[in-house]
Amino acid sequence: MKTKLTLLSFLAIAALLLSACGGTKSPAAGDKLPVLATTSIVADVVRQVGGDYVQVTTLLPLGTDPHTFEPRPQDAAAIADSALVFANGAGLEEFLAPLLENAGATDKLVEVSQGIELLPFEGEEHHHEGEGEGEGEEHHHEGGDPHTWMDPNNVMLWSENIAAALSAADPAHAEAYRANAAAYQEQLRVLDAWIRQQVAPIPVEKRLFVSDHAAWGYFAEEYGFTQVGTITASFSTGASPSAQELAALEEEIRSLGVQVILLGTDVNPNLAEQIAQDTGARIVRVYHGSLTPADGPAATYLDFMRYNVTAIVDALK
Ligand SMILES: [Zn+2]
């Protein structure tokens, strides 16, 4: 009788302990390294490298333009809950530095574009309409083109940076992170070869486009296209052009015979539509700063590039 009671109370205590542990630390969730990624594109690549050992939260909602994103109160909590904060870097996330400073978390930042040689800004004059408006003040283009993901060869370097940061934060799984990065790089090489194959039939003199903003520099440089001009003279979607700038762009479109205007799905279409009407150039909707939901055509970075390249190539054929 006595032993039975003891056994029962032991079992009861054990059950209590188990349930208490289970509530806060199930092996599946508790063993994963919690990390934050700014854009869905960065988040996808972090997931590819992190695999089963990383829990990735995405800061920007799907479909958000990263240039104009305004942080919300819950974003500070998301930073506090994360071991690392992965950002594109290169000046893309203008909202991020103050957010990290306020959260005392600047040491969590990992810029995945670190080490990529940034393309310089080649616009005519830098115009700073933001001045005096309050929020646009910090607008600076000196850093170069932030759209590094438009060339999968750059994303190979991202995956190296991500594997290094995850390995430093979680050395027990360093081998897995390295292996995952290597496997993903192989997929990126396949993508790169596929892009070359797709663009090959387009004569070089037809590989011209205008874009809503200077998002396609890395793609153009890698695959032999020319980004003839942009509607907003900036790497950011936040700026707006003058009437003279628009007229000059339309003149360029006409004189060079540009047939295509690349317009991000996350960008206001009004100006592009006007230019298309004036010049006869075609608008091609492309994905720019965000992936789509899982059932959309650009749910992963690989699909994002395949979709965009197909759209561009089909329009220029
Ligand atoms: Zn952009």
Coordinates of C-alpha atoms and ligand atoms in Angstrom, one line a residue:
M1 CA 0.0 0.0 0.0
K2 CA 2.7 2.4 0.9
T3 CA 4.8 1.7 -2.1
K4 CA 1.7 2.1 -4.3
L5 CA 1.0 5.5 -3.0
T6 CA 4.5 6.6 -3.4
L7 CA 4.5 5.3 -6.9
L8 CA 1.3 7.1 -7.6
S9 CA 2.5 10.4 -6.2
F10 CA 5.7 9.9 -8.1
L11 CA 3.7 9.4 -11.3
A12 CA 1.6 12.4 -10.6
I13 CA 4.6 14.6 -10.0
A14 CA 6.3 13.3 -13.1
A15 CA 3.2 14.0 -15.1
L16 CA 3.0 17.5 -13.7
L17 CA 6.7 18.1 -14.6
L18 CA 6.2 16.7 -18.1
S19 CA 3.2 18.9 -18.8
A20 CA 5.0 21.9 -17.4
C21 CA 8.0 21.3 -19.6
G22 CA 5.8 20.4 -22.6
G23 CA 4.0 23.7 -22.4
T24 CA 7.0 25.9 -22.7
K25 CA 9.5 23.7 -24.5
S26 CA 8.3 21.1 -26.9
P27 CA 11.4 19.7 -28.6
A28 CA 10.2 20.7 -32.1
A29 CA 9.7 24.4 -31.4
G30 CA 12.1 24.9 -28.5
D31 CA 15.1 23.5 -30.4
K32 CA 14.7 25.9 -33.3
L33 CA 16.6 29.1 -33.4
P34 CA 14.1 32.0 -33.7
V35 CA 15.2 34.5 -36.3
L36 CA 13.5 37.4 -38.1
A37 CA 13.9 38.3 -41.8
T38 CA 12.8 41.7 -43.2
T39 CA 11.4 40.8 -46.6
S40 CA 9.8 37.5 -47.8
I41 CA 12.7 37.1 -50.2
V42 CA 15.3 37.2 -47.5
A43 CA 13.1 35.0 -45.3
D44 CA 12.8 32.3 -48.1
V45 CA 16.6 32.1 -48.5
V46 CA 17.1 32.0 -44.7
R47 CA 14.6 29.1 -44.6
Q48 CA 16.5 27.3 -47.3
V49 CA 19.7 27.5 -45.3
G50 CA 18.2 27.1 -41.9
G51 CA 16.2 24.1 -42.8
D52 CA 14.7 22.3 -39.8
Y53 CA 16.8 24.1 -37.2
V54 CA 15.5 27.6 -37.7
Q55 CA 12.1 29.2 -37.0
V56 CA 11.8 32.2 -39.5
T57 CA 9.4 35.0 -39.0
T58 CA 9.0 37.6 -41.8
L59 CA 8.7 41.2 -40.7
L60 CA 7.1 42.7 -43.9
P61 CA 3.7 41.4 -44.9
L62 CA 3.5 39.8 -48.3
G63 CA 3.1 42.4 -51.1
T64 CA 4.7 45.2 -49.2
D65 CA 7.1 47.5 -51.0
P66 CA 10.2 47.4 -48.8
H67 CA 11.2 51.0 -49.7
T68 CA 8.2 52.6 -48.2
F69 CA 7.4 50.2 -45.4
E70 CA 6.5 51.9 -42.1
P71 CA 7.3 49.8 -39.0
R72 CA 4.4 48.9 -36.6
P73 CA 4.5 48.7 -32.8
Q74 CA 4.6 44.8 -32.9
D75 CA 7.8 44.9 -34.9
A76 CA 9.8 45.8 -31.9
A77 CA 8.5 42.7 -30.1
A78 CA 9.3 40.6 -33.1
I79 CA 12.9 41.8 -32.9
A80 CA 13.1 41.2 -29.2
D81 CA 11.9 37.6 -29.7
S82 CA 14.6 36.8 -32.3
A83 CA 18.2 35.7 -32.0
L84 CA 19.1 37.2 -35.3
V85 CA 17.6 39.8 -37.7
F86 CA 18.3 39.1 -41.4
A87 CA 18.0 42.1 -43.7
N88 CA 18.9 42.6 -47.3
G89 CA 21.1 45.6 -46.3
A90 CA 22.7 47.8 -48.9
G91 CA 20.3 50.6 -47.9
L92 CA 17.0 48.7 -48.8
E93 CA 15.5 48.7 -45.3
E94 CA 15.5 52.4 -44.4
F95 CA 13.1 51.8 -41.5
L96 CA 15.3 49.2 -39.8
A97 CA 18.2 51.0 -38.1
P98 CA 16.0 53.2 -35.8
L99 CA 13.9 50.1 -35.0
L100 CA 17.0 48.1 -34.0
E101 CA 18.4 51.0 -32.0
N102 CA 15.2 51.4 -30.0
A103 CA 15.1 47.7 -29.3
G104 CA 18.8 47.7 -28.2
A105 CA 19.3 45.0 -30.8
T106 CA 21.8 46.4 -33.3
D107 CA 24.1 43.4 -32.6
K108 CA 21.4 41.0 -34.0
L109 CA 21.6 42.5 -37.5
V110 CA 22.9 40.3 -40.3
E111 CA 23.0 42.0 -43.8
V112 CA 22.8 39.2 -46.3
S113 CA 24.2 41.4 -49.1
Q114 CA 27.4 42.1 -47.3
G115 CA 30.4 41.6 -49.5
I116 CA 28.5 42.1 -52.8
E117 CA 30.0 44.9 -54.9
L118 CA 27.1 47.3 -55.2
L119 CA 26.3 48.9 -58.6
P120 CA 26.6 52.6 -58.4
F121 CA 23.7 55.0 -58.8
E122 CA 23.8 56.3 -62.3
G123 CA 20.8 58.6 -62.3
E124 CA 21.3 62.2 -63.5
E125 CA 20.8 64.4 -60.5
H126 CA 19.8 63.2 -57.1
H127 CA 16.7 65.0 -56.2
H128 CA 15.7 65.2 -52.6
E129 CA 12.1 66.1 -52.5
G130 CA 11.9 64.3 -49.2
E131 CA 13.7 67.2 -47.5
G132 CA 11.3 69.1 -45.3
E133 CA 8.6 66.4 -45.6
G134 CA 9.8 64.7 -42.4
E135 CA 10.1 61.1 -43.2
G136 CA 12.1 61.2 -46.4
E137 CA 15.0 63.0 -44.8
E138 CA 17.3 60.0 -44.5
H139 CA 17.0 59.3 -48.2
H140 CA 20.5 58.6 -49.5
H141 CA 21.7 56.9 -52.6
E142 CA 25.4 56.9 -52.0
G143 CA 25.3 53.3 -50.9
G144 CA 24.5 52.0 -54.4
D145 CA 21.8 49.8 -55.8
P146 CA 20.2 47.7 -53.0
H147 CA 18.4 45.2 -55.4
T148 CA 21.0 42.6 -55.2
W149 CA 18.5 39.7 -55.4
M150 CA 17.8 40.4 -59.0
D151 CA 20.9 38.3 -59.9
P152 CA 20.9 34.8 -58.4
N153 CA 24.7 34.8 -58.3
N154 CA 24.3 37.5 -55.6
V155 CA 21.9 35.2 -53.7
M156 CA 24.6 32.5 -53.7
L157 CA 26.6 35.0 -51.6
W158 CA 23.6 35.6 -49.4
S159 CA 23.4 31.9 -48.6
E160 CA 27.1 32.0 -47.6
N161 CA 26.5 34.9 -45.3
I162 CA 23.3 33.3 -43.8
A163 CA 25.1 30.0 -43.2
A164 CA 28.0 31.8 -41.4
A165 CA 25.6 33.8 -39.2
L166 CA 23.5 30.8 -38.3
S167 CA 26.6 28.7 -37.6
A168 CA 27.9 31.4 -35.3
A169 CA 24.6 31.6 -33.4
D170 CA 24.0 27.9 -33.3
P171 CA 27.3 26.0 -33.8
A172 CA 25.8 22.6 -33.0
H173 CA 24.1 22.7 -36.5
A174 CA 26.9 24.4 -38.4
E175 CA 27.4 21.4 -40.6
A176 CA 23.7 21.3 -41.6
Y177 CA 23.7 25.0 -42.4
R178 CA 26.7 24.5 -44.7
A179 CA 25.2 21.6 -46.4
N180 CA 21.9 23.3 -46.9
A181 CA 23.6 26.4 -48.3
A182 CA 25.6 24.2 -50.8
A183 CA 22.4 22.4 -51.9
Y184 CA 20.6 25.7 -52.4
Q185 CA 23.5 27.2 -54.3
E186 CA 23.2 24.3 -56.7
Q187 CA 19.6 25.3 -57.3
L188 CA 20.7 28.8 -57.9
R189 CA 23.2 27.7 -60.5
V190 CA 20.5 25.8 -62.3
L191 CA 18.3 28.9 -62.2
D192 CA 21.2 31.0 -63.6
A193 CA 21.8 28.6 -66.4
W194 CA 18.0 28.6 -67.1
I195 CA 17.9 32.4 -67.3
R196 CA 20.8 32.4 -69.8
Q197 CA 19.0 29.9 -71.9
Q198 CA 15.8 31.9 -71.8
V199 CA 17.4 35.2 -72.8
A200 CA 19.7 33.8 -75.5
P201 CA 17.2 34.0 -78.4
I202 CA 16.6 37.7 -77.8
P203 CA 18.9 39.9 -79.9
V204 CA 21.1 42.1 -77.8
E205 CA 19.7 45.2 -79.5
K206 CA 16.2 44.3 -78.3
R207 CA 17.3 43.7 -74.7
L208 CA 16.1 47.1 -73.5
F209 CA 13.6 48.1 -70.9
V210 CA 12.4 51.0 -68.8
S211 CA 11.4 50.3 -65.2
D212 CA 9.4 52.1 -62.6
H213 CA 12.5 52.5 -60.5
A214 CA 16.1 51.3 -60.7
A215 CA 15.4 47.8 -59.6
W216 CA 16.9 45.8 -62.4
G217 CA 20.5 46.9 -62.6
Y218 CA 22.0 43.6 -61.4
F219 CA 19.8 41.5 -63.7
A220 CA 20.6 43.8 -66.6
E221 CA 24.3 43.6 -66.0
E222 CA 24.4 39.8 -65.6
Y223 CA 22.2 38.9 -68.5
G224 CA 23.1 41.6 -71.1
F225 CA 20.1 43.9 -70.8
T226 CA 20.1 47.7 -70.7
Q227 CA 17.9 49.5 -68.1
V228 CA 17.4 52.5 -70.4
G229 CA 15.7 54.7 -67.9
T230 CA 13.5 54.7 -64.8
I231 CA 10.2 56.5 -64.1
T232 CA 11.5 57.7 -60.7
A233 CA 15.2 58.7 -60.8
S234 CA 16.0 56.6 -57.8
F235 CA 16.6 53.1 -56.4
S236 CA 13.6 53.7 -54.2
T237 CA 9.9 53.8 -55.2
G238 CA 9.4 56.7 -52.8
A239 CA 10.5 59.5 -55.2
S240 CA 8.4 61.1 -57.9
P241 CA 9.6 62.6 -61.2
S242 CA 9.0 66.0 -62.6
A243 CA 7.1 66.7 -65.8
Q244 CA 10.4 67.4 -67.6
E245 CA 11.9 64.1 -66.4
L246 CA 8.9 62.2 -67.6
A247 CA 9.0 64.0 -71.0
A248 CA 12.7 63.1 -71.3
L249 CA 12.0 59.5 -70.5
E250 CA 9.3 59.3 -73.1
E251 CA 11.6 60.8 -75.7
E252 CA 14.2 58.2 -74.8
I253 CA 11.7 55.4 -75.1
R254 CA 10.6 56.6 -78.6
S255 CA 14.1 57.2 -79.9
L256 CA 15.5 53.9 -78.8
G257 CA 12.4 51.9 -79.6
V258 CA 12.0 50.6 -76.1
Q259 CA 9.1 48.2 -76.0
V260 CA 8.8 47.3 -72.4
I261 CA 8.1 49.1 -69.1
L262 CA 8.8 46.8 -66.1
L263 CA 6.3 47.7 -63.3
G264 CA 6.5 46.1 -59.9
T265 CA 3.3 44.6 -58.6
D266 CA 3.9 46.5 -55.4
V267 CA 4.2 49.9 -57.1
N268 CA 1.6 52.4 -58.0
P269 CA 0.9 52.0 -61.8
N270 CA -0.4 55.5 -62.7
L271 CA 2.7 57.0 -64.2
A272 CA 3.7 53.8 -66.0
E273 CA 0.2 53.7 -67.6
Q274 CA 0.5 57.3 -68.7
I275 CA 3.9 56.6 -70.3
A276 CA 2.6 53.4 -71.9
Q277 CA -0.3 55.4 -73.4
D278 CA 2.0 58.2 -74.7
T279 CA 4.7 56.0 -76.2
G280 CA 3.0 52.7 -77.1
A281 CA 5.5 50.7 -74.9
R282 CA 4.0 47.7 -73.1
I283 CA 3.6 47.4 -69.3
V284 CA 5.0 44.1 -68.0
R285 CA 4.0 43.5 -64.4
V286 CA 6.9 41.9 -62.4
Y287 CA 7.5 41.0 -58.8
H288 CA 10.0 43.3 -57.1
G289 CA 10.3 43.4 -53.3
S290 CA 8.1 40.6 -52.2
L291 CA 7.1 37.0 -52.9
T292 CA 3.5 36.0 -53.3
P293 CA 1.4 33.8 -51.0
A294 CA 2.0 30.1 -51.3
D295 CA -0.7 29.6 -54.0
G296 CA 0.7 32.6 -56.1
P297 CA 3.2 32.4 -59.0
A298 CA 6.2 33.7 -57.0
A299 CA 6.0 31.9 -53.6
T300 CA 9.7 31.2 -53.5
Y301 CA 12.7 33.2 -54.7
L302 CA 13.3 30.6 -57.4
D303 CA 9.7 31.0 -58.6
F304 CA 10.0 34.8 -58.3
M305 CA 12.9 34.8 -60.8
R306 CA 11.4 32.3 -63.1
Y307 CA 8.1 34.3 -63.2
N308 CA 9.9 37.6 -63.9
V309 CA 12.3 36.3 -66.5
T310 CA 9.4 34.6 -68.3
A311 CA 7.4 37.8 -68.3
I312 CA 10.4 39.9 -69.6
V313 CA 11.4 37.4 -72.2
D314 CA 7.8 36.8 -73.5
A315 CA 7.4 40.6 -73.9
L316 CA 10.6 41.0 -75.8
K317 CA 10.4 38.0 -78.1
Ligands
ZN1 ZN 13.2 48.6 -55.3

